[in-house]
Short mmCIF file of N, CA and C in Angstrom, two decimals:
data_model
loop_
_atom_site.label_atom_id
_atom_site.label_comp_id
_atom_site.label_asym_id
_atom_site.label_seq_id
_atom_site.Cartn_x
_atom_site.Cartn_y
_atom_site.Cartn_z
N UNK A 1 -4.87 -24.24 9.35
CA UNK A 1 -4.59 -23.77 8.01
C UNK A 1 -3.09 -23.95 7.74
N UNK A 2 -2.60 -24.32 6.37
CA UNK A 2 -1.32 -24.80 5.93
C UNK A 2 -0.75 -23.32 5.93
N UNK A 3 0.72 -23.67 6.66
CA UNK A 3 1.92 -22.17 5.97
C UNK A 3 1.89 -22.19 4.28
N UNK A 4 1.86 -22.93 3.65
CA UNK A 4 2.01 -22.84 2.32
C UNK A 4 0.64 -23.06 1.23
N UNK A 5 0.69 -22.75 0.17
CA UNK A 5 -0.42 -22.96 -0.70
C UNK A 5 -0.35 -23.94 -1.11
N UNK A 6 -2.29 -24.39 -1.47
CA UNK A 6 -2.25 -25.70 -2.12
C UNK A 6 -2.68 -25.75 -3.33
N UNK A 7 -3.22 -26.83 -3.58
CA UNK A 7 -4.04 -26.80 -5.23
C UNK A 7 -5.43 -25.96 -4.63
N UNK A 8 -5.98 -26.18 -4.14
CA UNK A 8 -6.97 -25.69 -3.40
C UNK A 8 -7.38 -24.49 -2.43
N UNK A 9 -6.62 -24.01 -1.74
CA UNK A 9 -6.21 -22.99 -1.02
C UNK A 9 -5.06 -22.09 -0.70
N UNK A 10 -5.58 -21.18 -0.36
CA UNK A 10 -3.67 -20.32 -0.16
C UNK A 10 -3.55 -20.84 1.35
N UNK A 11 -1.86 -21.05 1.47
CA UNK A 11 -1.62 -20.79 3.04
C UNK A 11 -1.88 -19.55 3.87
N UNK A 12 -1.31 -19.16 5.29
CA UNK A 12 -1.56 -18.42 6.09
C UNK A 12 -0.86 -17.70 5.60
N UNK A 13 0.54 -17.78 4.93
CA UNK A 13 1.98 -16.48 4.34
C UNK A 13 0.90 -15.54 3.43
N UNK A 14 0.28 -16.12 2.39
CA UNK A 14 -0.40 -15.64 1.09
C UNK A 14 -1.41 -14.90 2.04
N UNK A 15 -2.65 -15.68 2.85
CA UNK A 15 -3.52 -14.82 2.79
C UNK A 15 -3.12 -13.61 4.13
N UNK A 16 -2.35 -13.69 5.04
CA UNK A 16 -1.49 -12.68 5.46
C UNK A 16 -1.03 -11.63 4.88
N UNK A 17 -0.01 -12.01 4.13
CA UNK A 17 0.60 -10.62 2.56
C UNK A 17 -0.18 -9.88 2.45
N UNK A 18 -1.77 -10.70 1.62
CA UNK A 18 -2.28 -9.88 0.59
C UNK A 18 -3.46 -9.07 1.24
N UNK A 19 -3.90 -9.86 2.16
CA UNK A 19 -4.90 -8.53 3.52
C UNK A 19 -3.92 -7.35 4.05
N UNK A 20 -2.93 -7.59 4.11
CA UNK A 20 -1.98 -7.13 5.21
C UNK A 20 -1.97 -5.60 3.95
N UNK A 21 -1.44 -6.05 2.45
CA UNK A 21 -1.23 -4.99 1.75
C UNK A 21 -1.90 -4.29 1.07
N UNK A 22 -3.07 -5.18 0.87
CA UNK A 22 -4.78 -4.55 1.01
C UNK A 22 -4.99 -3.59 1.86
N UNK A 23 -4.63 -3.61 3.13
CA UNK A 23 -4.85 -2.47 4.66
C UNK A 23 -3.96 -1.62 4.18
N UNK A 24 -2.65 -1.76 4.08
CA UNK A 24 -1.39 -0.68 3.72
C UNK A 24 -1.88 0.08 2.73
N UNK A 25 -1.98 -0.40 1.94
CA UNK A 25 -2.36 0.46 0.44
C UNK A 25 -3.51 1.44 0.54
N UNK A 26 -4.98 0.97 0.84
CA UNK A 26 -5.97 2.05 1.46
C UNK A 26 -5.74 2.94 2.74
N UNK A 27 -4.82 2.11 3.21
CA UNK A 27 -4.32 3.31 4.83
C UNK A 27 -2.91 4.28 4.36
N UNK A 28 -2.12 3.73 3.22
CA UNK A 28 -1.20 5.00 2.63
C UNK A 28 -2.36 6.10 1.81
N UNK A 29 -3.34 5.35 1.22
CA UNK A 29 -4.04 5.98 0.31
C UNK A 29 -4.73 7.27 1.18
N UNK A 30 -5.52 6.84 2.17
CA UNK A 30 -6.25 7.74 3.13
C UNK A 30 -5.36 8.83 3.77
N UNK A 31 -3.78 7.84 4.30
CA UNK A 31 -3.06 8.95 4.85
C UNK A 31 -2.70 10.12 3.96
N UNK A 32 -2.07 9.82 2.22
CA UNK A 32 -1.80 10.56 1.58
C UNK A 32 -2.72 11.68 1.47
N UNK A 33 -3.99 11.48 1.18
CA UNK A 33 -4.98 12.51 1.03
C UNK A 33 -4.77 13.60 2.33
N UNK A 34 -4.78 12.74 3.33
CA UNK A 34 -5.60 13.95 4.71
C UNK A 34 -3.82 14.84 4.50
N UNK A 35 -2.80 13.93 4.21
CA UNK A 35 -1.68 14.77 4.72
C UNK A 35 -0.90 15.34 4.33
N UNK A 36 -1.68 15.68 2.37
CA UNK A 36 -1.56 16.80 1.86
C UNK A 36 -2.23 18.50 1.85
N UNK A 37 -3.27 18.14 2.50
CA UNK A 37 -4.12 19.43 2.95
C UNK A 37 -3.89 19.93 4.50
N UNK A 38 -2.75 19.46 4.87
CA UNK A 38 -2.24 20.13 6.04
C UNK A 38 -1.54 21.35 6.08
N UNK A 39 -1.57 21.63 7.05
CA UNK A 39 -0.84 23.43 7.11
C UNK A 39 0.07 23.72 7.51
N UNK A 40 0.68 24.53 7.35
CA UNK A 40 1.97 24.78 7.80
C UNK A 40 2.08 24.95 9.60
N UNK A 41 1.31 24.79 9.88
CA UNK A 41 1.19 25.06 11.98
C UNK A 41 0.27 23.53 12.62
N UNK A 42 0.10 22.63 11.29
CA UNK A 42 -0.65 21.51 11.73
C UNK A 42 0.86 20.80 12.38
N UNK A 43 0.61 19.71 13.67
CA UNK A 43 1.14 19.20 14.35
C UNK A 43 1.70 18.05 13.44
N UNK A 44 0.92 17.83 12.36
CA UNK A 44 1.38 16.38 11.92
C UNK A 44 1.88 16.90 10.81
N UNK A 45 2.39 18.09 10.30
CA UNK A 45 2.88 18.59 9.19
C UNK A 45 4.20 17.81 8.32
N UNK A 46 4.78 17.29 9.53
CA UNK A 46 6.52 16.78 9.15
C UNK A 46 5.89 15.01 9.76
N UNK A 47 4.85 14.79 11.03
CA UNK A 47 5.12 13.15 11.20
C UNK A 47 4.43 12.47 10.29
N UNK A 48 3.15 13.39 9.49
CA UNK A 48 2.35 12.18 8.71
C UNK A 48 3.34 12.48 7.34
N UNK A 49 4.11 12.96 6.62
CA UNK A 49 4.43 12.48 5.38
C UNK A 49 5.51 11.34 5.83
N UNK A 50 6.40 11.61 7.30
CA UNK A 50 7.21 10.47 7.44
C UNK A 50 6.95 9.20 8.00
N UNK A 51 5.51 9.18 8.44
CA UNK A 51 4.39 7.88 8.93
C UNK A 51 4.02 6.95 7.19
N UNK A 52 3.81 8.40 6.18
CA UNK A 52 3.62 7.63 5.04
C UNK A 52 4.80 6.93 4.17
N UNK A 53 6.13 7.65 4.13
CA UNK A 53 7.36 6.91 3.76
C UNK A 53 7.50 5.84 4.21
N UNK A 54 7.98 5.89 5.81
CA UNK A 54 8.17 4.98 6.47
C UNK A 54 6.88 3.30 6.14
N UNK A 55 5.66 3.52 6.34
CA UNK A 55 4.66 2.37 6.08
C UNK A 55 5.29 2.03 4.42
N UNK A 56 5.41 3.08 3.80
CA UNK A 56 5.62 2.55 2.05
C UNK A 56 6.67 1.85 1.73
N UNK A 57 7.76 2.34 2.46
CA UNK A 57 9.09 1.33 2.62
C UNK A 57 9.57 -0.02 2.88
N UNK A 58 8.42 -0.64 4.52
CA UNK A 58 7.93 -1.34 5.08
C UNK A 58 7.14 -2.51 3.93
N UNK A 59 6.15 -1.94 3.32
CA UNK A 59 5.40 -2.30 2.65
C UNK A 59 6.04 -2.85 0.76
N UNK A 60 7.22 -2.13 0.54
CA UNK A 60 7.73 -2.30 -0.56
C UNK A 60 8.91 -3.96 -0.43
N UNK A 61 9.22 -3.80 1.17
CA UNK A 61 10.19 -4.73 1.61
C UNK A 61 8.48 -6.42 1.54
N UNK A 62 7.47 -5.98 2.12
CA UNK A 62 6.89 -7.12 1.95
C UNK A 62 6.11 -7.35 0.54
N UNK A 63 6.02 -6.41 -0.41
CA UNK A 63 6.21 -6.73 -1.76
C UNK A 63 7.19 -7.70 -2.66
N UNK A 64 8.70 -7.39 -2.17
CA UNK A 64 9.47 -8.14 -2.74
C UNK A 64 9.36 -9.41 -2.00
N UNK A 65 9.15 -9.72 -0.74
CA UNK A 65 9.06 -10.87 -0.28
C UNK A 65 7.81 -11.89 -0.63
N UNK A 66 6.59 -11.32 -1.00
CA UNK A 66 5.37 -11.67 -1.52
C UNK A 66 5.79 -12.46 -3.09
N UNK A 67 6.38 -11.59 -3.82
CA UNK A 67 7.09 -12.14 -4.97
C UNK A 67 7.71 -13.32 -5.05
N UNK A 68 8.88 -13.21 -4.05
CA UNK A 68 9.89 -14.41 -3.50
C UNK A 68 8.76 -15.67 -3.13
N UNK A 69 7.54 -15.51 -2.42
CA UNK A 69 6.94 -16.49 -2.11
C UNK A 69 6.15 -16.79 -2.60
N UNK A 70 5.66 -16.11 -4.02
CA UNK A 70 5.01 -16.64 -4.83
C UNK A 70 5.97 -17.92 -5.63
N UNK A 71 7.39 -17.59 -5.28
CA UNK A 71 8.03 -18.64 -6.58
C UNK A 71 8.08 -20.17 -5.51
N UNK A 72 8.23 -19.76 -3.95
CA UNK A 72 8.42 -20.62 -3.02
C UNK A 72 7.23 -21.47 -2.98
N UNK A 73 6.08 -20.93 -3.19
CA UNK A 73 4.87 -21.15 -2.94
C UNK A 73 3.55 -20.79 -3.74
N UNK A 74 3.90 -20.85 -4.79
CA UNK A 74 2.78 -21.27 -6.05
C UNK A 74 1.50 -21.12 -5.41
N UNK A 75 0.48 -19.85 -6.12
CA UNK A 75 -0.86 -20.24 -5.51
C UNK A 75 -1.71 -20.94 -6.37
N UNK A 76 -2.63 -21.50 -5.80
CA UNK A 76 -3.43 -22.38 -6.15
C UNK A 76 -3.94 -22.43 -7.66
N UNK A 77 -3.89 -23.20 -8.74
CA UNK A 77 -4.53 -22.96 -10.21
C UNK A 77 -5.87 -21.88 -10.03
N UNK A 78 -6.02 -21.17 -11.12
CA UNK A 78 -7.04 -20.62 -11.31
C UNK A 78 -8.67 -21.96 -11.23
N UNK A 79 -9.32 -22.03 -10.86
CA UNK A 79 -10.65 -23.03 -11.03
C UNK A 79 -10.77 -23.30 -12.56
N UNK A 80 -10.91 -24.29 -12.70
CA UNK A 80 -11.38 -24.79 -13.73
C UNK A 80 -12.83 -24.02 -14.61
N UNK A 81 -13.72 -23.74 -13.66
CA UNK A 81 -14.90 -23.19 -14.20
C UNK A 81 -14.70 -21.78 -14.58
N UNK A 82 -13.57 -21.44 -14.69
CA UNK A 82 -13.66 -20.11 -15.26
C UNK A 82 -13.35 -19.84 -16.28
N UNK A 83 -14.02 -19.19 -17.60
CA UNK A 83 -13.87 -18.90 -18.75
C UNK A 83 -12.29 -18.38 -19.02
N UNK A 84 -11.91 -18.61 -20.53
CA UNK A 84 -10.44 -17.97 -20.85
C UNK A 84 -10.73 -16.53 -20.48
N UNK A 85 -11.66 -16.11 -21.07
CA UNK A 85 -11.75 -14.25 -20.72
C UNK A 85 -11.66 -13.92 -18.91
N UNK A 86 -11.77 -14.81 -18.36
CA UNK A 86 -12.00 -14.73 -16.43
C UNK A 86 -10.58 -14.82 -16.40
N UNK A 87 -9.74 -15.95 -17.14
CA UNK A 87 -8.43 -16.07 -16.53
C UNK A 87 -7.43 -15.32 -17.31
N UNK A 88 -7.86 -14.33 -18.35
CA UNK A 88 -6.59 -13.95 -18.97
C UNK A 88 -7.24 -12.32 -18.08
N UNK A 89 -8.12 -11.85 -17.66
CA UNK A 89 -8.27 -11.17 -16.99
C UNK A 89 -8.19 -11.10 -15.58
N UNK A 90 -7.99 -12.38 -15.06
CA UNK A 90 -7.10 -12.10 -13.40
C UNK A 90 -6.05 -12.29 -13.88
N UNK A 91 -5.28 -12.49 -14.73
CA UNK A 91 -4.14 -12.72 -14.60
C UNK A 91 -3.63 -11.22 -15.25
N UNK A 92 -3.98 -10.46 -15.68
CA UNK A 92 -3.93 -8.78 -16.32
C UNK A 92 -4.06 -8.51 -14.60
N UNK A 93 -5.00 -8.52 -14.85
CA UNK A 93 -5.74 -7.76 -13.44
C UNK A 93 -4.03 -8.07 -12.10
N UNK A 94 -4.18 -9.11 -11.70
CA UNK A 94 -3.08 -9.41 -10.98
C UNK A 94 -1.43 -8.66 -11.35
N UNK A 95 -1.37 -8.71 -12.67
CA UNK A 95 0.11 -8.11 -12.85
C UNK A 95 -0.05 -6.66 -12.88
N UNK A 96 -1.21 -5.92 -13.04
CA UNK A 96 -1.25 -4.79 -13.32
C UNK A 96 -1.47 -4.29 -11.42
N UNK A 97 -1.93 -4.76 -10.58
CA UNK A 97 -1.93 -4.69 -9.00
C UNK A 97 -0.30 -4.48 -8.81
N UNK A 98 0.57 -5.89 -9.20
CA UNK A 98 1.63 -6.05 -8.82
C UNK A 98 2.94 -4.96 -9.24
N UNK A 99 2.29 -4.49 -10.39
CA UNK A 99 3.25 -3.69 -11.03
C UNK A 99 2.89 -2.31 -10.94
N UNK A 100 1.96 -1.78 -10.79
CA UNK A 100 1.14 -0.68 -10.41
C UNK A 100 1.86 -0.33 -8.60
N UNK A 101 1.77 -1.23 -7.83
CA UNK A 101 1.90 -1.12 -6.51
C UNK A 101 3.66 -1.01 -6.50
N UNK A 102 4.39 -1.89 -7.31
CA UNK A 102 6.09 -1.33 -6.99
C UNK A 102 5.99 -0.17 -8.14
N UNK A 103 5.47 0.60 -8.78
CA UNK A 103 5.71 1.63 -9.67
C UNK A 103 5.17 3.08 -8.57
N UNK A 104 4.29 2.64 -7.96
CA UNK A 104 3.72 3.72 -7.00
C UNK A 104 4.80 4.31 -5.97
N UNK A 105 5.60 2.96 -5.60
CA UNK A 105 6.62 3.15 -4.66
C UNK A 105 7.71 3.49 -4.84
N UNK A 106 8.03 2.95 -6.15
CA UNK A 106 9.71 3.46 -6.65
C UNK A 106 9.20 5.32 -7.18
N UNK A 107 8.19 5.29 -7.80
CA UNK A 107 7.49 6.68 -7.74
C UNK A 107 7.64 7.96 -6.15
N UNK A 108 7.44 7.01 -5.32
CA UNK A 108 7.58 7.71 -3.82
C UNK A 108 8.67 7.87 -3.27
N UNK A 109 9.51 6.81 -3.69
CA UNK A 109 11.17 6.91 -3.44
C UNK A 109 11.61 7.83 -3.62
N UNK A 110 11.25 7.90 -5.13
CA UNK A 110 11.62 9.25 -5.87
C UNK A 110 11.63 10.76 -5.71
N UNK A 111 10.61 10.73 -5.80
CA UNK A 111 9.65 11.90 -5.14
C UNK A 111 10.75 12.40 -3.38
N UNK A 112 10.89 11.52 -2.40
CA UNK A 112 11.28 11.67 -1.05
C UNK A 112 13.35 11.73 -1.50
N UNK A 113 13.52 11.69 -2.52
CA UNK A 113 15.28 11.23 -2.73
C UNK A 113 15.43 12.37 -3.81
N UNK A 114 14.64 12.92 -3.65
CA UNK A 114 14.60 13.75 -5.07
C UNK A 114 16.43 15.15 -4.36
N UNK A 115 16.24 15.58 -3.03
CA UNK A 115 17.35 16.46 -3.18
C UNK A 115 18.45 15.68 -2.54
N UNK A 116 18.74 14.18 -3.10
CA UNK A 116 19.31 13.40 -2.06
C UNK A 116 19.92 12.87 -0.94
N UNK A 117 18.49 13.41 -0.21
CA UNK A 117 18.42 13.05 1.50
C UNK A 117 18.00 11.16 1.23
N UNK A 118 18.12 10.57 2.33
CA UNK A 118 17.68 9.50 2.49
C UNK A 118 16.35 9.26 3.01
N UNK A 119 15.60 8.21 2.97
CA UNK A 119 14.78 8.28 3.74
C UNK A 119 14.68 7.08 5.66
N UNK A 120 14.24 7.92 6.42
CA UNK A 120 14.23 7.23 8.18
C UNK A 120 12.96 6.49 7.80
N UNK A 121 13.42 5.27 8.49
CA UNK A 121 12.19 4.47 8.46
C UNK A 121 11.89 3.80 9.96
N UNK A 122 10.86 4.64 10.23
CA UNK A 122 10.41 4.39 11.93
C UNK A 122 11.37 5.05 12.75
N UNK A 123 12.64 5.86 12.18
CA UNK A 123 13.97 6.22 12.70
C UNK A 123 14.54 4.89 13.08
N UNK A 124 14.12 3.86 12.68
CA UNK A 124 14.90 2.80 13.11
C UNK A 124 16.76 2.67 11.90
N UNK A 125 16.38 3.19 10.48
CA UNK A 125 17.96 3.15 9.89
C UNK A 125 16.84 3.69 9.01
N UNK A 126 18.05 4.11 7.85
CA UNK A 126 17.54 4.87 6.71
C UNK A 126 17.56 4.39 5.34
N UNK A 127 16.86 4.78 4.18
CA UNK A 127 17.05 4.15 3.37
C UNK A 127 17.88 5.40 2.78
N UNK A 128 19.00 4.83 1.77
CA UNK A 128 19.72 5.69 1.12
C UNK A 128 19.42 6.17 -0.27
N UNK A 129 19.51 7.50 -0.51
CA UNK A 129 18.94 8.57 -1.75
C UNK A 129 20.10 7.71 -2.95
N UNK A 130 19.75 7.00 -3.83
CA UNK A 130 20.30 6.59 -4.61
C UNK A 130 20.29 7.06 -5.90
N UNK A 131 19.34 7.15 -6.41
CA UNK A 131 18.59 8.22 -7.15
C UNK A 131 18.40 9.76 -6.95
N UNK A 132 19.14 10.77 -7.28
CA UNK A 132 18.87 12.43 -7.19
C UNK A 132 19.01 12.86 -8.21
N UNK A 133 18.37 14.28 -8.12
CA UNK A 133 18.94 15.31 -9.19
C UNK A 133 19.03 15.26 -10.06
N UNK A 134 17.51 13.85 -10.88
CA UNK A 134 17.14 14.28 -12.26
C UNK A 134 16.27 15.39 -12.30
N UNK A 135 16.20 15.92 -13.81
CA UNK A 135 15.60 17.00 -14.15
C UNK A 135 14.04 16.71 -13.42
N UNK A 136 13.67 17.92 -12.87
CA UNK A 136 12.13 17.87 -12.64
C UNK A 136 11.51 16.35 -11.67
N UNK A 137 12.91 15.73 -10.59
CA UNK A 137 12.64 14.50 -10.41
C UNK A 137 10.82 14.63 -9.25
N UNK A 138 11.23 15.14 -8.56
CA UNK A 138 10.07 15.48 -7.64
C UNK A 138 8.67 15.81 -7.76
N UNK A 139 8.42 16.50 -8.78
CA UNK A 139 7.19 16.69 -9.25
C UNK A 139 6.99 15.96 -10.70
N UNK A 140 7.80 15.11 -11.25
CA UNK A 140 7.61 14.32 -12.17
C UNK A 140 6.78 12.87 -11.51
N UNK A 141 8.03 12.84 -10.58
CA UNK A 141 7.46 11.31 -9.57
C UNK A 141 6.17 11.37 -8.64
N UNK A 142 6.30 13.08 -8.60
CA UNK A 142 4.87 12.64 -7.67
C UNK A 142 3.70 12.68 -8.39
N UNK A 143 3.54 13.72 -9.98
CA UNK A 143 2.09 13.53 -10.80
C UNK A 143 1.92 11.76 -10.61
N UNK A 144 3.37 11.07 -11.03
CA UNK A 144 3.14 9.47 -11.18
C UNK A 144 2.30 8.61 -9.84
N UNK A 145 3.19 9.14 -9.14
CA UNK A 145 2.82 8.53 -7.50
C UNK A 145 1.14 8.72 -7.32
N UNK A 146 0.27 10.25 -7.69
CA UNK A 146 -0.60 10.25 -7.09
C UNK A 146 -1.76 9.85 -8.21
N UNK A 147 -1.07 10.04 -9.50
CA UNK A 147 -2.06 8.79 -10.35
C UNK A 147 -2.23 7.34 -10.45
N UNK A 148 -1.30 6.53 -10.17
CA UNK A 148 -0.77 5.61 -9.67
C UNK A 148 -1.59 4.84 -8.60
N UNK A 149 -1.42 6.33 -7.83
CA UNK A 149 -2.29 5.67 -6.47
C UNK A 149 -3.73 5.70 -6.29
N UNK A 150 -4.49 6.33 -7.06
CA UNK A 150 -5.72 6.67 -7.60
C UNK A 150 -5.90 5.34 -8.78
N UNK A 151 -5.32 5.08 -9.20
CA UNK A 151 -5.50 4.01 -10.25
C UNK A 151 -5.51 2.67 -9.70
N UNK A 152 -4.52 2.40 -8.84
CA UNK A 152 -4.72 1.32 -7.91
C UNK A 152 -5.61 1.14 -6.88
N UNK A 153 -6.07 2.20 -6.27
CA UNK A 153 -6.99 2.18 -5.07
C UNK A 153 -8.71 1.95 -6.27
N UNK A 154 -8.83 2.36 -7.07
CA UNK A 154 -10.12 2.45 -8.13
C UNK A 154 -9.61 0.81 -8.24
N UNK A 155 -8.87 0.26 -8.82
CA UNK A 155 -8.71 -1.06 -9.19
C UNK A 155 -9.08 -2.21 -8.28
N UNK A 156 -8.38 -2.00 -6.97
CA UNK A 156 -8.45 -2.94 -6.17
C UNK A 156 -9.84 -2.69 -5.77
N UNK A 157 -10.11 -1.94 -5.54
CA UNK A 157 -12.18 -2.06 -5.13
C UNK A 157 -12.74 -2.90 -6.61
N UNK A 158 -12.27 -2.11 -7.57
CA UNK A 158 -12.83 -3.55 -9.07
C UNK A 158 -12.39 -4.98 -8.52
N UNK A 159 -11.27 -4.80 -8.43
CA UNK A 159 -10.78 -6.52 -7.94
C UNK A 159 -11.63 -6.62 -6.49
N UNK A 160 -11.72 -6.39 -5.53
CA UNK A 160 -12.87 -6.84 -4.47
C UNK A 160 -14.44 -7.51 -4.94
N UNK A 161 -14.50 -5.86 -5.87
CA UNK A 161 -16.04 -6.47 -6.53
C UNK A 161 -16.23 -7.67 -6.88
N UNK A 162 -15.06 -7.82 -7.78
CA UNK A 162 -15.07 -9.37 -8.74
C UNK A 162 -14.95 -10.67 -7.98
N UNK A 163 -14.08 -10.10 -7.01
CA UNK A 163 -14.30 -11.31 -5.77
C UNK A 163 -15.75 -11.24 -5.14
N UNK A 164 -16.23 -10.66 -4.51
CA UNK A 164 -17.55 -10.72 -4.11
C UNK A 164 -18.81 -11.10 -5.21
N UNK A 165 -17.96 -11.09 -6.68
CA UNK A 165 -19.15 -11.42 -7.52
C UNK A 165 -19.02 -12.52 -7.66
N UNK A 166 -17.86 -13.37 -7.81
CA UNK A 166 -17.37 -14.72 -7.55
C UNK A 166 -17.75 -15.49 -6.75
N UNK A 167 -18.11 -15.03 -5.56
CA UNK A 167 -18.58 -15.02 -4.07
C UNK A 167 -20.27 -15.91 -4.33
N UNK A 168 -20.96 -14.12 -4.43
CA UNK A 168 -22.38 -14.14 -4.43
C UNK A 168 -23.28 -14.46 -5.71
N UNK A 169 -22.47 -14.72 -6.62
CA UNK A 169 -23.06 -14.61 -8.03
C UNK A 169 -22.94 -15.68 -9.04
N UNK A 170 -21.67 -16.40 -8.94
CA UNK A 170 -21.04 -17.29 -9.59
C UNK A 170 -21.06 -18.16 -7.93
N UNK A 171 -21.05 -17.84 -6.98
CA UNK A 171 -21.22 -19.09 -5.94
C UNK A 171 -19.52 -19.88 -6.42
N UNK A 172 -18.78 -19.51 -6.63
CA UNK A 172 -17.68 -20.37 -6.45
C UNK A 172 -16.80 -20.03 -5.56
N UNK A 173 -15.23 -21.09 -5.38
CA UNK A 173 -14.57 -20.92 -4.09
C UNK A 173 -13.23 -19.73 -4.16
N UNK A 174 -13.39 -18.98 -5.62
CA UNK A 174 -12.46 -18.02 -5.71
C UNK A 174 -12.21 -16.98 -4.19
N UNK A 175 -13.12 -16.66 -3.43
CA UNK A 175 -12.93 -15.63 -2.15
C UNK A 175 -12.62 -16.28 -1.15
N UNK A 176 -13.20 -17.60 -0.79
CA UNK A 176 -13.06 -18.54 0.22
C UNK A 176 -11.36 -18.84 0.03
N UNK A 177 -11.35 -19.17 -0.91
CA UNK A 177 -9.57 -19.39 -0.89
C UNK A 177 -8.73 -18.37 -0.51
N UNK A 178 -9.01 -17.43 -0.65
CA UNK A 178 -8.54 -16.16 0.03
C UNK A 178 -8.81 -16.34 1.46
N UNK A 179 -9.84 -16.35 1.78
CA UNK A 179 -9.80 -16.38 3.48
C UNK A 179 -9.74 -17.52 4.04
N UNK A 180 -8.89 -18.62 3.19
CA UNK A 180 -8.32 -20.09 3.54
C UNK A 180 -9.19 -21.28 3.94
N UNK A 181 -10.14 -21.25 3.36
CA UNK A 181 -11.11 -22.50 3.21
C UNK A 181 -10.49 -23.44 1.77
N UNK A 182 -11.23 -24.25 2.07
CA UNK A 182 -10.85 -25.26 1.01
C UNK A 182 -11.82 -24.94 0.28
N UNK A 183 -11.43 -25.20 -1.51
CA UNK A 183 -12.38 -25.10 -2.80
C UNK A 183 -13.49 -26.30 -2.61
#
């Protein structure tokens, strides 16, 4: 399989990214849930919200790089056989993923920079509180963050569907190109 995309297929970078942030996104999603109903004497009280910064940080750094390699590396035309309403709707669909997913995060930034501490990532270095001490910043950013993230996790299962309907229904090479077959 090619490092780069073709007319026909994505490379290994593309379909890497977008599984990779597919997993991140439902595994911040899952972590967020369990590791708000924790207790004050639960063991993971202080490591799972900084397991979830830390992955979101991680994950925001291969966002911007996903971007960068979309301009490096152009994915493949939409198929020909797909109606204007198919392509002005992946292409909604796609910016609203892309922009939804850095709004969730600059949302979480927020939310974690709110009394401007920084945030440790893996304790390997920190990211710095750049942003503090707007009005109401913390519980403004997080209503956003956890609708956000509810809106995207509901979406991307729509976007799966549509791939699998693409798949099984329409029989075309829209999913296969994802998992790097040729159209």
């Amino acid at each position: 399989m090619p490092l780069r995309n073709s007319s026909s297929r994505y490379g290994w970078v593309s379909i890497f990214m977008h599984w990779g942030v597919a997993l991140a996104v439902f595994g911040l999603f899952a972590l967020g849930l369990w590791m708000v109903d924790l207790d004050y004497y639960s063991t993971w009280r202080k490591d799972a919200p900084d397991l979830h910064k830390s992955i979101g940080l991680v994950l925001l750094a291969v966002m911007v790089l996903r971007v960068l390699w979309r301009f490096i590396s152009p994915p493949p035309p939409t198929l020909e056989s797909y109606s204007r309403l198919t392509r002005m709707g992946a292409k909604f669909g796609h910016s609203f993923l892309y922009l939804g997913l850095f709004a969730v995060m600059i949302a979480g930034y927020l939310i974690s920079t709110a009394d401007g501490v920084g945030i440790p990532v893996f304790g390997l270095f920190e990211v710095p509180a750049l942003v503090s001490g707007l009005p109401d910043q913390a519980d403004t950013a997080g209503v956003i963050h956890f609708y956000l993230a509810w809106a995207l996790v509901i979406f991307s299962g729509l976007h799966a569907l549509a791939a699998l309907k693409h798949h099984f229904i329409d029989r075309d090479a829209t999913l296969t190109r994802m998992l790097g077959r040729k159209a």
